[in-house]
Short mmCIF file of C-alpha atoms in Angstrom, two decimals:
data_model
loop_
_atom_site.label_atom_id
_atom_site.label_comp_id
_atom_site.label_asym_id
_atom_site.label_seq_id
_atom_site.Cartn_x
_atom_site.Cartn_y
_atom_site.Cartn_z
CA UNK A 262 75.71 33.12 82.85
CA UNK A 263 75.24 35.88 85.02
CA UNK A 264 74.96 39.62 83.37
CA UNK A 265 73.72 42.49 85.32
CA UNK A 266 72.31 40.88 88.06
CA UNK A 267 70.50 38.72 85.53
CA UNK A 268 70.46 35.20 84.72
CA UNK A 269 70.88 34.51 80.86
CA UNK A 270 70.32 30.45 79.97
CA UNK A 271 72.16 30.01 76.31
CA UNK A 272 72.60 27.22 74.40
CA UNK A 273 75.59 25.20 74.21
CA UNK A 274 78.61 25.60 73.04
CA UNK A 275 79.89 27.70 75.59
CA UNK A 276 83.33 29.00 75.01
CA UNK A 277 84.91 31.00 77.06
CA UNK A 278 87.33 33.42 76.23
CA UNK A 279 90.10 35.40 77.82
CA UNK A 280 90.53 38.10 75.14
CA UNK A 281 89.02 40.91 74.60
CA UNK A 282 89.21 44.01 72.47
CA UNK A 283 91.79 45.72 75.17
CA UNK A 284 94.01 42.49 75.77
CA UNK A 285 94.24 42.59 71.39
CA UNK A 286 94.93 46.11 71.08
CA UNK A 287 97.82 45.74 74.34
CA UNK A 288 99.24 42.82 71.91
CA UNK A 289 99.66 45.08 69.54
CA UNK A 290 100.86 47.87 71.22
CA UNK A 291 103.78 45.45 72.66
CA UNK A 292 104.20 44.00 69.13
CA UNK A 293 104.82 47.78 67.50
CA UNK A 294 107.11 48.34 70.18
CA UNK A 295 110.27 47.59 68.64
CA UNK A 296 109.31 49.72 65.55
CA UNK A 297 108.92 52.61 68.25
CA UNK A 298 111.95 51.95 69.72
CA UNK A 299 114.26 51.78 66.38
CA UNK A 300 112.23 55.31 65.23
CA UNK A 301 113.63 56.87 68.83
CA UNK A 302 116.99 55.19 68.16
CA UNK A 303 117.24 56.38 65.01
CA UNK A 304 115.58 59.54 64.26
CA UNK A 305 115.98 60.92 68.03
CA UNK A 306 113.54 63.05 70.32
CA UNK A 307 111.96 64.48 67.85
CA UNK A 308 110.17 60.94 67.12
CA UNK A 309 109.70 60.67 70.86
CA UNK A 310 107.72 63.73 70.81
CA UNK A 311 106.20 63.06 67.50
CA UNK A 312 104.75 59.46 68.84
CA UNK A 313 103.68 60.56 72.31
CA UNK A 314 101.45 63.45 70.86
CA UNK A 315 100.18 61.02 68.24
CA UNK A 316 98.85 58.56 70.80
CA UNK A 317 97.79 61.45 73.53
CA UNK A 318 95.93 63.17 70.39
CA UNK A 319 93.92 60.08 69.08
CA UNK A 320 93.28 58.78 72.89
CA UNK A 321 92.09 62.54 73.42
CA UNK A 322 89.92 62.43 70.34
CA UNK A 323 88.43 59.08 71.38
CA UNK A 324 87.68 60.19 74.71
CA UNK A 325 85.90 63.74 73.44
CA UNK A 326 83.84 61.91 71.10
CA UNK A 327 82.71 59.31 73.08
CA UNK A 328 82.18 61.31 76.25
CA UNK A 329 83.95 59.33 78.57
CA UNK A 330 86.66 60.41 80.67
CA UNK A 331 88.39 57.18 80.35
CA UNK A 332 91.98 57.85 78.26
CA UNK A 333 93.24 54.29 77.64
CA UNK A 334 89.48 52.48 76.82
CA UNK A 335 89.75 49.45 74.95
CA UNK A 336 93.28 50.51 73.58
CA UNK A 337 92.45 50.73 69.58
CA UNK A 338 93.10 54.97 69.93
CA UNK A 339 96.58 54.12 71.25
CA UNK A 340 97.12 51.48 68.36
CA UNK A 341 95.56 53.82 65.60
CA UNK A 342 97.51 57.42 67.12
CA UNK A 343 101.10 55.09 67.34
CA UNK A 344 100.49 53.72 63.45
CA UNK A 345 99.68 57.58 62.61
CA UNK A 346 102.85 58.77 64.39
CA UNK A 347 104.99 55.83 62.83
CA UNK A 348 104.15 56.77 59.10
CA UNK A 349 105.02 60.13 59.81
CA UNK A 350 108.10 61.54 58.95
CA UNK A 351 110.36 62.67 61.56
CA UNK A 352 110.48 66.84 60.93
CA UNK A 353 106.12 66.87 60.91
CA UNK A 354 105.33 69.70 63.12
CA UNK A 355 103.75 68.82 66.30
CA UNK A 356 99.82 70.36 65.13
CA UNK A 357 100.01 68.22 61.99
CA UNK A 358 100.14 65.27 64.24
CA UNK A 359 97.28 66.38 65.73
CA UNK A 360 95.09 67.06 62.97
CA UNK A 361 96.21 63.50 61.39
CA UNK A 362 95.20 61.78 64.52
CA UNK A 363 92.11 63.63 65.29
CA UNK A 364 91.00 62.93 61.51
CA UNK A 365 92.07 59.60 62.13
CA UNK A 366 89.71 58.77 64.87
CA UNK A 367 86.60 61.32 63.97
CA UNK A 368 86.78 60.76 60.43
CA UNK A 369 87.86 57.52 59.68
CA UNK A 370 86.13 55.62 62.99
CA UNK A 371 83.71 57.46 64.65
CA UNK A 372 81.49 58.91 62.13
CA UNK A 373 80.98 55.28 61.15
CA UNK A 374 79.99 53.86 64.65
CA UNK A 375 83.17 53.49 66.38
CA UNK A 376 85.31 50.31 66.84
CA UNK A 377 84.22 47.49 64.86
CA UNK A 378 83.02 49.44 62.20
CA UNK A 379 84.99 51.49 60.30
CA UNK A 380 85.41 50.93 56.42
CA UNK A 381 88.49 52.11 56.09
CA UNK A 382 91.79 51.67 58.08
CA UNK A 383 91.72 54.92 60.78
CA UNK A 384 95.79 55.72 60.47
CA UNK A 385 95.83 54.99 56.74
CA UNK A 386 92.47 58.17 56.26
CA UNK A 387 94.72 60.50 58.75
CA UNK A 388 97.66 59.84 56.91
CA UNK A 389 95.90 60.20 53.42
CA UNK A 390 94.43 63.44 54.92
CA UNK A 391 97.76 64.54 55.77
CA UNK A 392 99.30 64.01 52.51
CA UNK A 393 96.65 65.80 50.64
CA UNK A 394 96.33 69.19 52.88
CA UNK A 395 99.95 69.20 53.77
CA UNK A 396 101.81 67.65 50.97
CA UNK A 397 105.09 70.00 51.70
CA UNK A 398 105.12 68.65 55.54
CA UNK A 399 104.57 65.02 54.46
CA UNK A 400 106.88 64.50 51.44
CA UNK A 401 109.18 66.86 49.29
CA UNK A 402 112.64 67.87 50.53
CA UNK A 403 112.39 67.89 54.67
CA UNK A 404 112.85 63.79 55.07
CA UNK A 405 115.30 64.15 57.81
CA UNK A 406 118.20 61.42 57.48
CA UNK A 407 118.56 59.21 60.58
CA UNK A 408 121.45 59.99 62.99
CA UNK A 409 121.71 56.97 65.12
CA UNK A 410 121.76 57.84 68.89
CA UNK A 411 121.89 61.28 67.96
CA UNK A 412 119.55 62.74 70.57
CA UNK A 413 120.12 65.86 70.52
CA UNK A 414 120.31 66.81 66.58
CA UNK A 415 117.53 69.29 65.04
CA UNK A 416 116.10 68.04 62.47
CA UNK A 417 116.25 70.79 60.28
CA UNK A 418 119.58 69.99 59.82
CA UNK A 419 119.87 67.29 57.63
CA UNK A 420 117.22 66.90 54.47
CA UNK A 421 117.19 63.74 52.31
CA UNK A 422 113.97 62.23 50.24
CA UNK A 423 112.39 58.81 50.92
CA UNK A 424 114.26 56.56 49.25
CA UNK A 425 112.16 55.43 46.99
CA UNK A 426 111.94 58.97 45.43
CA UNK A 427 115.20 58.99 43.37
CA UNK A 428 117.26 56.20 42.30
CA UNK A 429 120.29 58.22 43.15
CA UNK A 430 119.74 58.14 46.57
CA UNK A 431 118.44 54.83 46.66
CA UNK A 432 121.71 52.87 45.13
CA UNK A 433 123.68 54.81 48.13
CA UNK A 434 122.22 52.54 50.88
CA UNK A 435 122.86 48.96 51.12
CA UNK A 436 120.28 46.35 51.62
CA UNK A 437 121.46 45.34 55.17
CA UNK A 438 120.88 48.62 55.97
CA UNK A 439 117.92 49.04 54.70
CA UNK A 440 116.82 46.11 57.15
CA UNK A 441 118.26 47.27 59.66
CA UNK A 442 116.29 50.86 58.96
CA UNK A 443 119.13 53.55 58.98
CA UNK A 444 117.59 54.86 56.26
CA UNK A 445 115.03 57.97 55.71
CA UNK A 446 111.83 57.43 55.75
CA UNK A 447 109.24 57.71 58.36
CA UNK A 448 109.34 57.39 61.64
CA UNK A 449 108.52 53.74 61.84
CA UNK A 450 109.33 51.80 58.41
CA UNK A 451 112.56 52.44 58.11
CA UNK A 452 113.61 48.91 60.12
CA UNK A 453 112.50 46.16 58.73
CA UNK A 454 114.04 43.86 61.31
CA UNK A 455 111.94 45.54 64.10
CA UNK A 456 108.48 45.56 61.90
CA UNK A 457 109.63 41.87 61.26
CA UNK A 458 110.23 40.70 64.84
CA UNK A 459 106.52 42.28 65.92
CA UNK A 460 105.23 40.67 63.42
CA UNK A 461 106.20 36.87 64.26
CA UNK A 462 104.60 38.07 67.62
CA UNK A 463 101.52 38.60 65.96
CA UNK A 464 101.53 35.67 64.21
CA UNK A 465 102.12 33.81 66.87
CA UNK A 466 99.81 34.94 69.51
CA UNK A 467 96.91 34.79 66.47
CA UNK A 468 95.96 38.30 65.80
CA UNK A 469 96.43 38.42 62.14
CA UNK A 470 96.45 36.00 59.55
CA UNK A 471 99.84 35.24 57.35
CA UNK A 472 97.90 35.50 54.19
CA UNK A 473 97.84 39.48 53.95
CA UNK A 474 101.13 39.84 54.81
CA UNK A 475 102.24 37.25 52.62
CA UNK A 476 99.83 38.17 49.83
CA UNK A 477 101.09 41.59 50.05
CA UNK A 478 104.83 41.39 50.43
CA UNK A 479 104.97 38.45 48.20
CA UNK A 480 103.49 40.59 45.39
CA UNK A 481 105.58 43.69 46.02
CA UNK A 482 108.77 41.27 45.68
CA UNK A 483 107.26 39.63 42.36
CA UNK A 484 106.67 42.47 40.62
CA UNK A 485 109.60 44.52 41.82
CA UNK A 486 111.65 41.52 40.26
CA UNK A 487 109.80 41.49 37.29
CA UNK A 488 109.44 45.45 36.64
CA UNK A 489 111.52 47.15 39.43
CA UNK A 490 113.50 49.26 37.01
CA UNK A 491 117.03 47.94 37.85
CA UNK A 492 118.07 49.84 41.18
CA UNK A 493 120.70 46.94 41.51
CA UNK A 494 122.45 45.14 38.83
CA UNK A 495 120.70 42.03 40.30
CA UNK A 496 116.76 41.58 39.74
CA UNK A 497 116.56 39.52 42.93
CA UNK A 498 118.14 42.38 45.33
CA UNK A 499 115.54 45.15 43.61
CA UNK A 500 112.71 42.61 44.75
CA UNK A 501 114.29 42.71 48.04
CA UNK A 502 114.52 46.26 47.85
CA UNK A 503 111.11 47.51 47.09
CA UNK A 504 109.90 44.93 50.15
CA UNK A 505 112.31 46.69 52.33
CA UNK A 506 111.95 50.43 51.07
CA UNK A 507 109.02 52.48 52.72
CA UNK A 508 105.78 51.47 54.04
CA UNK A 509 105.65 47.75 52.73
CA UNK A 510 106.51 46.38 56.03
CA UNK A 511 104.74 48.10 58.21
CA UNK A 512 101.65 48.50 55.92
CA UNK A 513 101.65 44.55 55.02
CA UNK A 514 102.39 43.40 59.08
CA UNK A 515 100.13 46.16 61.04
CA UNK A 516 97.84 47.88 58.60
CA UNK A 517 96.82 45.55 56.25
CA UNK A 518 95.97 43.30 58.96
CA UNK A 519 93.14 45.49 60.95
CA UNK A 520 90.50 42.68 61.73
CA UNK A 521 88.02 45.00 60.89
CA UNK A 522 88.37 46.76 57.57
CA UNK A 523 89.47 43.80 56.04
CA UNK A 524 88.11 40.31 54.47
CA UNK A 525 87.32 38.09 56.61
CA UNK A 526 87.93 34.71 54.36
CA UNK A 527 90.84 32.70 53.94
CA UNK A 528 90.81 33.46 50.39
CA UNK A 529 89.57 36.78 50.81
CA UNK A 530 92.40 37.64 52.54
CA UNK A 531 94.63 36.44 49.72
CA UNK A 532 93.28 38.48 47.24
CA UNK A 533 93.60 41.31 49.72
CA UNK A 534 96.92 40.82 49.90
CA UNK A 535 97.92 40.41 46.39
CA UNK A 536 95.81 43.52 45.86
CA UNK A 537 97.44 45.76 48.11
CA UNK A 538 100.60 44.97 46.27
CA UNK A 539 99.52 45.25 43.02
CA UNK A 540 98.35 48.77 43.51
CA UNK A 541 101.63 49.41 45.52
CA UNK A 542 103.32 48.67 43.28
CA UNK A 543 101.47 50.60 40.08
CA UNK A 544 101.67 53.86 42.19
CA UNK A 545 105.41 53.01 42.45
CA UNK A 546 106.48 52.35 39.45
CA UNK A 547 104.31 54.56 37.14
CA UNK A 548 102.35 57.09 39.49
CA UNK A 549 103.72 60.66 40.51
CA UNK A 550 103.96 60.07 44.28
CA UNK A 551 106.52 57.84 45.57
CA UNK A 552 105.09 55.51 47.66
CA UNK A 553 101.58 53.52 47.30
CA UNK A 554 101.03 51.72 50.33
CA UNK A 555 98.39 54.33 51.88
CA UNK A 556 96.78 53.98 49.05
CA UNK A 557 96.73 50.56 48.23
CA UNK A 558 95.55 49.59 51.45
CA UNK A 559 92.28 52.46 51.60
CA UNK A 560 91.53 51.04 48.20
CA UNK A 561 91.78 47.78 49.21
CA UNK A 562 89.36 48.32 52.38
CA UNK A 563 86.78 49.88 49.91
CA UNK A 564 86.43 46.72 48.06
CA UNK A 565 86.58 44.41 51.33
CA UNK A 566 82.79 44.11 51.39
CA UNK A 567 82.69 42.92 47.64
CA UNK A 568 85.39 40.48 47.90
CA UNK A 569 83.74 38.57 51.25
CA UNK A 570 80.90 38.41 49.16
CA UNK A 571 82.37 37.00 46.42
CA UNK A 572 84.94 34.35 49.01
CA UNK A 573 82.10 32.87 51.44
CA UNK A 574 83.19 29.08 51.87
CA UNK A 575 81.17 26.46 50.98
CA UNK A 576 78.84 25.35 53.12
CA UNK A 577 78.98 21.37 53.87
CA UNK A 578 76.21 19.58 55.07
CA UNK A 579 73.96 22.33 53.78
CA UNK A 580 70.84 21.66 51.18
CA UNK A 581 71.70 22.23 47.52
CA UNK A 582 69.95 25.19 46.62
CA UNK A 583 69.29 24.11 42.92
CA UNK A 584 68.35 20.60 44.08
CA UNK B 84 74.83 44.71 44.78
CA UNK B 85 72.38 42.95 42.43
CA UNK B 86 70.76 46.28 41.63
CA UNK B 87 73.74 48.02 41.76
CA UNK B 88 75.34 46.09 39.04
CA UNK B 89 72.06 46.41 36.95
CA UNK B 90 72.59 49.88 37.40
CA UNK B 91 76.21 49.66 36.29
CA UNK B 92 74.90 47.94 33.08
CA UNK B 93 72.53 50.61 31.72
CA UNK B 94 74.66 53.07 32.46
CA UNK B 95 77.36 51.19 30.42
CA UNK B 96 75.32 51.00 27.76
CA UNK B 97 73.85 54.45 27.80
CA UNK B 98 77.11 56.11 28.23
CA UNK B 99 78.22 53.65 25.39
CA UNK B 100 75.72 54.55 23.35
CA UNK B 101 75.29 57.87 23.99
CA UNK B 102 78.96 58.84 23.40
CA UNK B 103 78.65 56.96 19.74
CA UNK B 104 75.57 58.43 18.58
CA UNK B 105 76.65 61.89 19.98
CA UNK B 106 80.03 62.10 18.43
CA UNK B 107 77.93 60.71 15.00
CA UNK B 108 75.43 63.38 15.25
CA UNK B 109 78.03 66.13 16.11
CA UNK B 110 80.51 65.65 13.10
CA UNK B 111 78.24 64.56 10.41
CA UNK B 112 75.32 66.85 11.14
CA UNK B 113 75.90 69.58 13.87
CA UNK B 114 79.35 70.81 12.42
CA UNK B 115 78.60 70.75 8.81
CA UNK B 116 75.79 72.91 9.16
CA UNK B 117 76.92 74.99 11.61
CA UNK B 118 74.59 74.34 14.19
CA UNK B 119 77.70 73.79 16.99
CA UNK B 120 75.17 76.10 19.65
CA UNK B 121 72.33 73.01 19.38
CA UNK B 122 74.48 70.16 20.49
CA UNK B 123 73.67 70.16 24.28
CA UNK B 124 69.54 70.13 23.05
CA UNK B 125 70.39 67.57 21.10
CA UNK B 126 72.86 65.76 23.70
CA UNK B 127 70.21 65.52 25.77
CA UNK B 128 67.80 64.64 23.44
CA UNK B 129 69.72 61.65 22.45
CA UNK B 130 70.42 60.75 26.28
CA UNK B 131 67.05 60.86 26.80
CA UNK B 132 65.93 58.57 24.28
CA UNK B 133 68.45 55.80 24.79
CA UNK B 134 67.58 55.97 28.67
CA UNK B 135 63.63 54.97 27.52
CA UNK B 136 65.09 52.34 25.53
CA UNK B 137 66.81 50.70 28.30
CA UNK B 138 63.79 51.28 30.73
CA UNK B 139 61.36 49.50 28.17
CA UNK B 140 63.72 46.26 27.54
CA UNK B 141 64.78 46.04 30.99
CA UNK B 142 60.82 46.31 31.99
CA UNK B 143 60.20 43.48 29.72
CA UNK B 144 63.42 41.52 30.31
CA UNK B 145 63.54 41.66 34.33
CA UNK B 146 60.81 43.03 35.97
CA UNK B 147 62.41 42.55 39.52
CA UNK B 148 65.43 44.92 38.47
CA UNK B 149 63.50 47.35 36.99
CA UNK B 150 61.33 47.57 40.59
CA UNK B 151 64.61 47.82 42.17
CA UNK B 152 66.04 50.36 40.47
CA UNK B 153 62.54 52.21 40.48
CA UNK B 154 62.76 55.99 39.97
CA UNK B 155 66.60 55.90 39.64
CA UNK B 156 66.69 54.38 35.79
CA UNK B 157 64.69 57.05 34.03
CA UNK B 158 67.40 59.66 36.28
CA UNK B 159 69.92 58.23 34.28
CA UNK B 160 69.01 60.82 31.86
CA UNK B 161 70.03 63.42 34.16
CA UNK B 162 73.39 61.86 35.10
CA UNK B 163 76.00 64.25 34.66
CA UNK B 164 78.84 61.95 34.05
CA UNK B 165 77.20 60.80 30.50
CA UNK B 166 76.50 64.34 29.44
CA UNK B 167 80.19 65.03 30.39
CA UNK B 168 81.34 62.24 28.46
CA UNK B 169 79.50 63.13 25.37
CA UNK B 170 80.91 66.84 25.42
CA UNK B 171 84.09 65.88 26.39
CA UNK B 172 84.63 63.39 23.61
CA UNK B 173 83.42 65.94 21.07
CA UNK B 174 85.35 68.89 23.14
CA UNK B 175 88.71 67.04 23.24
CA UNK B 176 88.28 66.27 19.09
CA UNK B 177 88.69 62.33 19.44
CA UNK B 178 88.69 60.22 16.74
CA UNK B 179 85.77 57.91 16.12
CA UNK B 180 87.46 55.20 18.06
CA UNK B 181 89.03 57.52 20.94
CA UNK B 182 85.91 58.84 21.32
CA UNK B 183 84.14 55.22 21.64
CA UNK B 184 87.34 53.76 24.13
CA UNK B 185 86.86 56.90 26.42
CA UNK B 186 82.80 56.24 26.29
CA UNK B 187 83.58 52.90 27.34
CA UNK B 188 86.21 53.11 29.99
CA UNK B 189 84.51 55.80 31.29
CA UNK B 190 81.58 54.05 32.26
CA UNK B 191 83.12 51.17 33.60
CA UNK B 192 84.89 53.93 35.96
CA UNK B 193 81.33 54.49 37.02
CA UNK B 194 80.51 51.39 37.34
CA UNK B 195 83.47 50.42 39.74
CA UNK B 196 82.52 53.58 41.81
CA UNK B 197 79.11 52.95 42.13
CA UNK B 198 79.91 48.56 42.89
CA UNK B 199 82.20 50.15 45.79
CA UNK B 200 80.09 52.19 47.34
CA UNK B 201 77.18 49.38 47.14
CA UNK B 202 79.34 46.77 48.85
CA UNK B 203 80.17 50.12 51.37
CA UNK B 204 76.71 50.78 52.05
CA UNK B 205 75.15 47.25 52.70
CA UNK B 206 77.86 47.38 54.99
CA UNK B 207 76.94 50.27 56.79
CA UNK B 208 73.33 49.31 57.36
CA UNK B 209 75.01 47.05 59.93
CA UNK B 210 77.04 49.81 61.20
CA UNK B 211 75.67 52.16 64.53
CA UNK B 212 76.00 55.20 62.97
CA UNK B 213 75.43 58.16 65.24
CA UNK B 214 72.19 59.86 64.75
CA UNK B 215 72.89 63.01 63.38
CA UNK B 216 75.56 61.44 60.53
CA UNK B 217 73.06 58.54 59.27
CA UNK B 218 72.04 58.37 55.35
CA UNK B 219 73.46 60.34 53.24
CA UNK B 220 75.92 62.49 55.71
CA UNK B 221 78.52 59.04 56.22
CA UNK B 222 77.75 58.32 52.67
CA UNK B 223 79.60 61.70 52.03
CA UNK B 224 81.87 61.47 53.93
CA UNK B 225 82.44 57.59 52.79
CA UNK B 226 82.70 59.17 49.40
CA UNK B 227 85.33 61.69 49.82
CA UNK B 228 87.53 58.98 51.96
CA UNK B 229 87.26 56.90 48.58
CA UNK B 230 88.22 60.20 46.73
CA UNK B 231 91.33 60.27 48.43
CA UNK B 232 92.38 57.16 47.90
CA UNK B 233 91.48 56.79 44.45
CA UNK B 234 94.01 60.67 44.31
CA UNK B 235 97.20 57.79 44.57
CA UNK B 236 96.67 57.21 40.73
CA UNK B 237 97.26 60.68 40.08
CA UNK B 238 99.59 61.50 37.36
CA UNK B 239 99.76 57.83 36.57
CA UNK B 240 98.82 58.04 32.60
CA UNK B 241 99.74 62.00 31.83
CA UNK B 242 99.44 62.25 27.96
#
């Protein structure tokens, strides 16, 4: 192998790959693209606006810290500044995007070494940020309501909670859709179907591992079964509901699943999963703020280190160490 | 990790401990006689002498902890969170057994805390920090991220 002008002799095996960090992050980009889409289609310009300055911020973050006058890089400021602008709701004013992205990448990558490093998931610290300074911008009573194909609405005029918020609201949307996402919400978890169909992608071209989205939607449904407090008459549909309400989807497929603030062991990833639900869910159905999914998933990267320690396979063909 | 769940255990057991003997002392000493203005002296005292206890069993029992844990087990005494608990317990007017449940769940709220940030840290020894953030500036700043997501269990158990 030939690097710089140098020859480097390595051992066998040599395997060659064709991805790297930037073909990834492009998968991913294409795989939240349907999510973007449905936000435009359903919540109008504003989200247009809301997703372009989200991914221009964090790119423009990236590129000050770093010092390099390269926009796109390796593509993970584009993936972190799109998740940021698709938990969003749709009426955030434009500097509060800003702020959440530039938090995003300073705070919650940089400061710990940059890409490949970070503890916690980068969109999931901006968005905590966000809820925490601005609580009035990112919750409360200026949810707009989607308007489907209504492009040139303002969103000030309609106002409707996340529907996870009150059980009035809730019981006033059926579960289709809900799927479908003509609901309010943020930006980007509203359609299930879309989350859904980038997803498979994923799956399929093996970024992320079906265990953590299966740990952690399989949970939410369980327990919303078993505790969900009756939005429907039928237990099954409030399952169904509280996988399909907020940021399950999109926290479970795209978040949950960053390769690097999370386990890195079959089982490990399992436990992640379940995890993230669990605490979902607790937030949900007993805590003050509607929706636990930010949370969940930060806590969840804070104990990643403990549970890979606690999941490394066995070894075979190794010496028994009490032998 | 191995030291910091030693760590987690004597401060289990001091704040155990501590919050027992403290609420003890208070009720059937300090408040009969009126001597309400001693109890942080006496707090401390008590802190203090559980904290030696722990350092001369552990020193005895596992030498290779107590070399790990080095100048941080006798700082136990100085630990803020088990002087809080004491006060609290007595402040709030618990019950014997409130006062030994919130002694108890309180330190194993440390002890979760301080497991976290261990698993956090051996993780960012790998990590290429930048220069001027290394030690204890991304181990702020690691802190206050944790901060914010432990704030999603706000409100959850308002009494």
């Amino acid at each position: 192998m030939v690097i710089n002008g140098k020859l480097i002799v390595s051992s066998s095996p040599h395997i060659k790959s064709v991805e790297s960090i930037q073909s990834v992050m492009t998968d991913v980009l294409i795989a939240l693209f349907p999510a973007a889409l449905m936000a435009v289609l359903l919540f109008g310009y504003r989200a247009l606006l809301t997703i372009i300055i989200g991914v221009f911020s964090a790119m423009l973050a990236e590129a000050i810290w770093r010092r390099k006058r390269d926009l796109f890089s390796d593509g993970s400021a584009a993936v972190t500044g799109l998740l940021l602008a698709l938990i969003l709701p749709a009426a955030v004013p434009w500097w509060v995007v800003v702020i959440g992205s530039f938090s995003a990448i300073i705070i919650g990558k940089q400061v710990f070494g940059g890409i490949g490093y970070n503890i916690f998931n980068p969109a999931l610290v901006g968005r905590a940020i966000l809820v925490v300074s601005w609580g009035g911008h990112m919750a409360g009573d200026i949810w707009p309501s989607p308007q489907p194909f209504a492009f040139g609405y303002d969103a000030a005029i309609v106002t409707g909670a996340t529907v996870l918020a009150s059980r009035e609201l809730a019981v006033t949307f059926s579960l289709p859709e809900m799927f479908i996402g003509n609901i309010p919400g943020s930006l980007g978890e509203t359609s299930a179907l879309a989350l859904l169909i980038g997803g498979i992608w994923l799956v399929y071209k093996g970024h992320i591992d079906y265990r953590i989205p299966g740990g952690f939607i399989g949970t939410v449904f369980i327990l919303g079964l078993l505790f969900g407090g009756g939005f429907y008459a039928n237990n099954l549909m409030t399952g169904l509901f509280h996988v399909v309400a907020g940021g399950v989807m999109i926290g479970a497929i795209y978040m949950a699943t960053d390769f690097v603030s999370t386990p890195v062991t079959p089982v490990g990833r399992l436990i992640f999963g379940i995890g993230c639900g669990v605490i979902t869910m607790l937030i949900r159905l007993w805590g003050t703020l509607p929706e636990g999914v930010t949370f969940g998933i930060l806590l969840m990267n804070a104990v990643t280190p403990i549970i890979d320690n606690f999941t490394i396979p066995r070894q075979f063909g190794g010496v028994n160490k009490s032998a | 990790m191995e030291t910091a769940i030693g760590m987690s255990m004597a401060v289990v057991f001091v704040m155990t401990m501590a919050t027992i003997v403290t609420w003890l002392l208070f009720t059937f000493v300090l408040e009969p006689f009126n001597l309400q203005y001693l109890q942080i002296v006496t707090f401390i005292l008590v802190i203090a002498s559980l904290v030696q206890l722990v350092e001369t069993t552990l020193r005895k029992i596992s030498p290779t902890l107590y070399q790990g844990l080095g100048i941080f087990l006798p700082l136990i005494t100085t630990n803020c969170a088990i002087m809080a608990v004491a006060l609290l317990a007595v402040r709030e007017e618990f019950v014997f057994i409130e006062a030994v449940v919130f002694g108890v769940a309180a330190s194993l709220g440390f002890s979760l805390a301080l497991v976290i940030m261990a698993g956090i840290r051996e993780r960012l020894e790998l990590a290429e920090i930048p220069d001027v953030l290394q030690g204890s500036a991304v181990t702020l700043i690691t802190a206050g991220i944790l901060s914010l997501a432990f704030m999603g269990f706000r409100g959850m158990l308002s009494l």
